[in-house]
Coordinates of C-alpha atoms and ligand atoms in Angstrom, one line a residue:
M1 CA 99.5 84.0 113.1
K2 CA 99.2 85.2 116.4
I3 CA 96.7 88.6 116.8
S4 CA 100.1 90.4 118.1
E5 CA 102.2 89.4 115.2
L6 CA 99.4 90.6 113.0
L7 CA 99.1 93.7 114.7
Q8 CA 103.0 94.4 114.3
L9 CA 102.0 93.9 110.5
L10 CA 99.1 96.1 110.6
N11 CA 100.9 98.8 112.4
K12 CA 103.7 99.0 109.4
L13 CA 100.7 99.8 107.2
A14 CA 98.7 102.0 109.3
P15 CA 100.3 103.1 112.5
Q16 CA 97.9 103.4 115.3
G17 CA 99.7 106.6 116.5
L18 CA 98.3 107.9 113.0
A19 CA 94.5 108.0 114.5
T20 CA 92.9 111.2 115.7
S21 CA 92.3 111.4 119.5
W22 CA 88.7 111.1 119.2
D23 CA 89.1 107.5 117.3
N24 CA 89.7 104.2 119.0
V25 CA 91.5 101.8 116.9
G26 CA 93.5 98.7 117.6
L27 CA 92.7 95.3 119.4
Q28 CA 88.9 95.8 120.4
V29 CA 87.8 91.9 121.2
G30 CA 90.0 89.2 121.8
L31 CA 93.4 88.8 123.4
P32 CA 96.9 89.2 121.7
D33 CA 97.6 85.4 122.1
W34 CA 94.9 84.4 120.2
Q35 CA 95.0 82.9 116.7
A36 CA 94.2 85.0 113.6
D37 CA 94.2 82.5 110.9
N38 CA 90.7 83.4 108.7
I39 CA 90.1 87.1 108.9
L40 CA 86.9 88.8 107.6
L41 CA 87.5 92.3 106.2
T42 CA 84.7 94.8 106.6
L43 CA 83.6 98.4 106.8
D44 CA 81.4 97.7 109.8
V45 CA 80.6 95.1 112.1
T46 CA 76.8 94.9 112.5
Q47 CA 75.5 92.2 113.6
S48 CA 74.7 90.3 110.2
V49 CA 78.8 90.6 110.2
V50 CA 78.8 88.8 113.4
D51 CA 76.8 86.2 112.8
Y52 CA 78.5 85.2 109.3
A53 CA 81.8 85.5 110.8
I54 CA 80.0 82.9 113.6
K55 CA 78.8 80.6 110.6
N56 CA 82.2 80.8 108.4
K57 CA 84.2 80.2 111.3
Y58 CA 86.3 83.4 111.0
N59 CA 88.2 84.2 114.2
L60 CA 89.0 87.7 113.6
I61 CA 87.5 90.7 112.1
I62 CA 89.1 94.0 110.7
S63 CA 86.8 96.7 110.6
H64 CA 87.4 100.2 109.2
H65 CA 84.7 101.7 111.8
P66 CA 85.2 100.9 115.2
F67 CA 83.2 98.0 116.5
I68 CA 83.6 100.0 120.1
F69 CA 84.0 103.6 120.0
R70 CA 82.3 105.3 122.6
P71 CA 83.4 104.0 126.1
I72 CA 81.4 101.2 127.9
N73 CA 80.3 100.3 131.5
S74 CA 79.4 96.8 131.2
V75 CA 79.7 94.1 128.5
T76 CA 76.1 93.2 127.8
R77 CA 75.9 93.8 124.3
P78 CA 74.8 90.9 122.7
D79 CA 77.1 91.3 119.7
I80 CA 80.4 91.6 121.8
L81 CA 79.2 88.6 123.7
A82 CA 78.6 86.6 120.7
L83 CA 81.9 87.4 119.4
A84 CA 83.8 86.6 122.8
K85 CA 81.8 83.1 123.2
H86 CA 83.1 82.4 119.5
N87 CA 86.7 83.4 120.0
I88 CA 86.2 85.9 117.2
A89 CA 88.4 88.8 117.8
V90 CA 88.0 92.3 116.4
I91 CA 90.7 94.8 115.1
A92 CA 89.6 98.2 114.0
M93 CA 91.7 100.3 111.5
H94 CA 89.8 103.5 111.7
T95 CA 91.4 107.4 111.1
N96 CA 94.9 105.6 111.0
L97 CA 93.9 104.1 107.6
D98 CA 92.5 107.1 106.3
V99 CA 95.7 109.0 106.4
V100 CA 98.2 106.6 105.3
P101 CA 99.7 106.8 101.8
E102 CA 98.7 102.9 101.2
G103 CA 95.1 103.6 102.8
V104 CA 91.5 104.5 101.8
N105 CA 92.0 107.4 99.8
Y106 CA 94.6 105.6 97.8
A107 CA 92.5 102.5 97.2
L108 CA 89.9 105.2 96.2
A109 CA 92.3 106.8 93.8
E110 CA 93.2 103.6 92.2
V111 CA 89.4 102.8 91.6
L112 CA 89.3 105.8 90.1
G113 CA 92.2 105.6 87.9
L114 CA 93.6 109.0 89.1
K115 CA 97.5 109.4 89.1
I116 CA 98.3 110.7 93.0
T117 CA 99.8 114.5 93.1
G118 CA 99.0 115.8 96.4
R119 CA 97.0 115.6 99.2
L120 CA 94.5 117.6 100.6
S121 CA 94.9 117.8 104.4
D122 CA 97.9 117.1 106.7
E123 CA 95.4 116.4 109.4
T124 CA 96.5 112.9 111.7
G125 CA 96.5 112.1 115.2
S126 CA 100.5 112.3 115.2
T127 CA 102.7 115.1 116.2
W128 CA 105.9 115.3 114.5
Y129 CA 109.4 116.0 116.5
H130 CA 112.9 117.3 115.8
G131 CA 115.5 114.9 117.3
S132 CA 118.7 116.0 117.7
V133 CA 121.6 113.9 119.3
M134 CA 125.5 114.5 119.6
V135 CA 127.7 111.7 118.7
P136 CA 131.6 111.0 118.3
P137 CA 132.3 110.5 114.4
L138 CA 132.8 106.7 114.5
Y139 CA 129.7 106.1 116.0
I140 CA 127.6 108.4 113.7
D141 CA 127.1 105.5 111.0
K142 CA 125.8 102.8 113.8
L143 CA 123.6 104.9 115.6
A144 CA 122.0 106.9 112.4
E145 CA 121.2 103.3 111.1
A146 CA 119.7 102.3 114.7
I147 CA 117.5 105.4 114.5
H148 CA 116.4 105.3 110.8
I149 CA 115.4 101.4 111.7
A150 CA 113.3 102.7 114.7
G151 CA 111.4 104.7 112.4
A152 CA 113.5 108.4 112.7
G153 CA 114.1 110.2 109.2
R154 CA 110.7 109.7 107.1
I155 CA 110.0 112.8 105.4
G156 CA 106.9 112.3 102.9
L157 CA 108.1 109.8 100.4
Y158 CA 111.5 110.0 101.3
D159 CA 113.1 107.7 104.4
R160 CA 116.7 107.9 105.7
C161 CA 116.7 112.0 105.6
S162 CA 119.0 113.7 108.3
T163 CA 121.1 116.6 108.7
R164 CA 124.6 116.2 110.1
H165 CA 127.1 119.0 111.4
D166 CA 130.9 118.7 112.3
I167 CA 130.4 120.3 115.9
T168 CA 132.8 120.7 119.2
G169 CA 131.3 119.4 122.1
T170 CA 131.9 120.2 125.9
F171 CA 131.6 118.8 129.1
R172 CA 133.0 117.8 132.5
A173 CA 132.5 114.4 133.9
L174 CA 131.1 114.8 137.7
E175 CA 131.8 112.5 140.7
G176 CA 130.4 108.9 140.2
S177 CA 130.1 109.5 136.5
S178 CA 131.8 106.6 133.7
P179 CA 133.0 109.0 131.0
F180 CA 133.6 107.3 127.7
I181 CA 136.0 109.9 126.9
G182 CA 138.0 112.4 129.5
K183 CA 138.1 111.8 132.9
Q184 CA 136.2 112.7 135.7
G185 CA 136.9 116.5 136.8
K186 CA 138.5 117.5 133.4
F187 CA 136.8 120.0 131.0
E188 CA 136.8 118.6 127.7
K189 CA 136.4 119.8 124.4
V190 CA 135.8 117.0 121.9
D191 CA 135.1 116.9 118.1
E192 CA 131.7 115.4 117.7
I193 CA 128.8 115.6 114.8
E194 CA 125.4 116.6 115.7
L195 CA 123.0 114.3 113.8
E196 CA 119.3 116.0 113.2
F197 CA 116.3 114.2 112.2
M198 CA 112.3 114.0 112.1
V199 CA 110.5 111.8 114.0
D200 CA 106.7 110.8 114.4
S201 CA 105.3 111.0 117.4
F202 CA 104.4 106.7 116.9
N203 CA 108.1 105.8 116.2
L204 CA 109.3 108.1 119.5
T205 CA 109.5 105.4 122.2
A206 CA 111.7 103.0 119.5
V207 CA 114.0 106.1 118.8
K208 CA 114.6 106.3 122.2
K209 CA 115.4 103.3 123.0
A210 CA 117.6 102.8 119.5
I211 CA 119.7 106.1 120.7
A212 CA 119.9 104.5 124.4
D213 CA 121.0 101.0 123.0
N214 CA 123.2 102.2 120.4
H215 CA 125.1 105.7 121.8
P216 CA 128.7 104.6 123.6
Y217 CA 128.2 107.6 126.0
E218 CA 126.9 107.2 129.1
T219 CA 124.5 110.1 129.3
P220 CA 124.3 111.2 125.2
A221 CA 123.2 114.8 124.7
V222 CA 119.8 114.0 122.8
Y223 CA 116.8 116.7 122.6
F224 CA 113.1 116.3 120.9
T225 CA 111.2 119.3 119.9
V226 CA 107.7 119.4 118.8
V227 CA 107.4 121.3 114.9
E228 CA 103.9 123.1 114.0
N229 CA 103.8 121.1 110.8
T230 CA 103.0 117.6 110.4
N231 CA 104.7 114.9 108.2
P232 CA 103.6 115.0 104.2
A233 CA 103.7 111.2 104.3
Y234 CA 100.4 111.7 106.0
G235 CA 96.9 112.9 105.6
L236 CA 93.2 113.2 105.0
G237 CA 92.1 113.2 101.4
L238 CA 94.0 113.1 98.0
I239 CA 94.2 115.5 94.5
G240 CA 95.0 113.2 91.4
E241 CA 94.8 113.8 87.9
L242 CA 92.6 112.0 85.0
D243 CA 94.4 110.5 82.0
I244 CA 91.8 112.4 80.1
G245 CA 89.4 114.8 81.1
M246 CA 85.7 114.3 81.0
K247 CA 82.5 116.3 81.2
L248 CA 81.3 116.8 84.6
T249 CA 78.4 114.8 84.3
A250 CA 80.3 112.0 82.2
F251 CA 82.3 111.9 85.3
A252 CA 79.2 111.5 87.8
E253 CA 78.6 108.2 86.0
Y254 CA 81.6 107.0 85.9
V255 CA 82.3 107.3 89.6
K256 CA 78.8 105.5 89.8
Y257 CA 79.5 102.8 87.8
K258 CA 83.2 102.5 89.2
L259 CA 82.1 102.4 93.0
K260 CA 79.3 100.2 91.8
A261 CA 77.1 102.9 93.6
P262 CA 73.0 102.7 93.4
Y263 CA 73.2 106.6 92.9
V264 CA 75.6 109.3 93.1
Q265 CA 74.3 112.9 93.8
L266 CA 76.1 115.6 91.9
W267 CA 76.4 119.6 92.9
T268 CA 77.7 121.6 89.8
A269 CA 78.4 124.7 91.7
D270 CA 77.2 127.0 89.1
K271 CA 80.1 125.4 86.8
G272 CA 77.6 123.7 84.1
K273 CA 77.2 119.9 83.6
T274 CA 79.4 120.0 80.8
S275 CA 82.3 121.8 82.5
E276 CA 85.5 119.9 81.7
V277 CA 87.1 117.7 84.6
K278 CA 90.7 116.4 84.9
T279 CA 92.1 117.3 88.5
I280 CA 89.5 115.5 90.8
A281 CA 89.8 115.8 94.8
I282 CA 89.0 112.8 96.7
C283 CA 88.3 112.0 100.6
G284 CA 86.6 108.5 101.4
G285 CA 83.8 108.6 103.8
A286 CA 82.6 112.1 105.7
G287 CA 85.3 114.5 103.8
G288 CA 82.5 117.3 103.8
S289 CA 85.0 119.4 106.2
L290 CA 87.7 119.3 103.3
I291 CA 85.4 121.0 100.9
H292 CA 87.4 124.3 101.4
K293 CA 90.3 122.4 101.1
A294 CA 89.7 120.9 97.7
T295 CA 88.3 124.8 96.0
G296 CA 90.8 126.1 93.9
K297 CA 93.0 122.9 93.9
A298 CA 90.9 120.6 91.9
D299 CA 87.8 120.8 89.2
V300 CA 85.4 118.3 91.5
F301 CA 85.7 117.0 95.1
V302 CA 84.6 113.4 95.2
T303 CA 83.2 112.0 98.8
G304 CA 80.6 111.2 101.1
D305 CA 78.3 112.5 103.9
I306 CA 78.0 116.1 102.2
N307 CA 75.0 117.6 104.2
Y308 CA 72.6 120.4 102.4
H309 CA 74.1 123.4 103.5
A310 CA 77.7 122.3 102.9
M311 CA 76.8 121.2 99.4
L312 CA 74.8 124.5 98.8
E313 CA 77.8 126.5 99.9
S314 CA 80.6 124.6 97.8
K315 CA 82.2 126.9 95.1
I316 CA 83.5 123.4 94.1
P317 CA 81.4 121.0 92.2
L318 CA 81.0 117.9 94.1
I319 CA 80.4 114.3 93.7
N320 CA 78.7 112.8 96.8
A321 CA 78.9 108.7 96.1
G322 CA 78.0 107.9 99.8
H323 CA 80.4 107.2 102.7
F324 CA 80.0 103.2 102.4
Y325 CA 80.9 103.1 98.5
T326 CA 84.1 105.8 98.7
E327 CA 85.4 103.5 101.8
Y328 CA 84.7 100.0 100.4
P329 CA 87.6 99.9 97.8
I330 CA 90.1 99.9 100.5
L331 CA 88.7 96.5 101.8
N332 CA 90.0 95.0 98.4
K333 CA 93.4 96.6 98.8
L334 CA 93.8 95.2 102.3
N335 CA 92.8 91.8 101.0
I336 CA 95.3 91.6 98.2
M337 CA 98.1 93.1 100.9
L338 CA 97.2 90.4 103.4
K339 CA 97.0 87.5 100.8
E340 CA 100.9 88.6 100.2
Q341 CA 101.7 87.9 103.5
N342 CA 100.2 84.4 102.9
I343 CA 97.3 85.4 105.4
E344 CA 93.9 84.0 104.8
T345 CA 91.3 86.8 104.4
S346 CA 88.4 87.5 102.6
V347 CA 85.8 91.0 102.3
Y348 CA 82.5 90.6 103.3
P349 CA 80.9 90.9 100.3
L350 CA 79.7 93.8 98.8
K351 CA 75.9 92.8 98.2
K352 CA 75.5 91.5 101.8
H353 CA 77.2 94.5 103.3
E354 CA 75.6 97.1 101.5
I355 CA 71.9 96.0 102.1
N356 CA 72.7 96.4 106.1
N357 CA 73.9 100.0 105.0
N358 CA 71.8 101.3 102.5
L359 CA 68.5 100.0 102.1
L360 CA 67.1 101.8 99.5
I361 CA 63.2 101.7 98.7
Ligands
ZN1 ZN1 87.6 106.1 106.6
ZN2 ZN1 84.2 106.0 107.2

């Protein structure tokens, strides 16, 4: 498979347009027509990962954290040069993979045995648009189908969502036009349907093209308006339920065991070590900024990278299980998903990976 084809596949899982504006995702080393037959999945592209990829003849690394994050003025980094020399490409799937339904937090919820009930935050890098197009009744189904295929009409866990109203459209075709209905210079009143739908910014170009390709009019009346809210399909962090409630300390032990973490840090927020927990908020990676979103909605919040003061101020019990261990589960999930597509993949082994990231002495 070519990298360009693989990127299309990965974009279905985690559209690059969902990444936040400060992020850097997508193809970072290599060319779209390079082959991707043997893929290594990792959270980070460290020098050890580069050496491992060269030694084991991988031709693509998919990393959660961007390999190239800050802009660079020259290509003198030995790790970049080594990868380029061996024709090993790098793709980053970062905040786009954090916010999708089958992404980082979904994998974490699965490992922790949670039944997902909601999201913590609607934050993504995408803008949501309301679209509206006027169509003659005979063409409505064909046009609606085309824009749905192009990605419009997805709202949360529903797709093909639209609103249709019978309307009367008016127009007068001016000189030089080729009207589909009526004659030049004549004021027309026609039956039309207004098709309304929602579309995420990363599908907007495809939807505009679908309208241009499938609408019978020379100049369709079509409007897009940015809305204030975001698509509930995407967002950071999840809330889920345990089958059976546990004592807070027992749950902390359970998290440590399930994530294979060397330790976890528990902040009880004065709730008592034996308080019962059943509704769990989670955010893989650095979730400190979501503590306020989890407060009042869950019995405990599991994340990584919580700083001292954020912890002290938290009114919800916290389990700090580490950035690395709360995100590692997505690699196994990606591995399974890609193997189902007959793509040769493997995960950079936990023991090799964690030594680079968490040298505990
Ligand atoms: Zn992440
Ligand atoms: Zn991360």
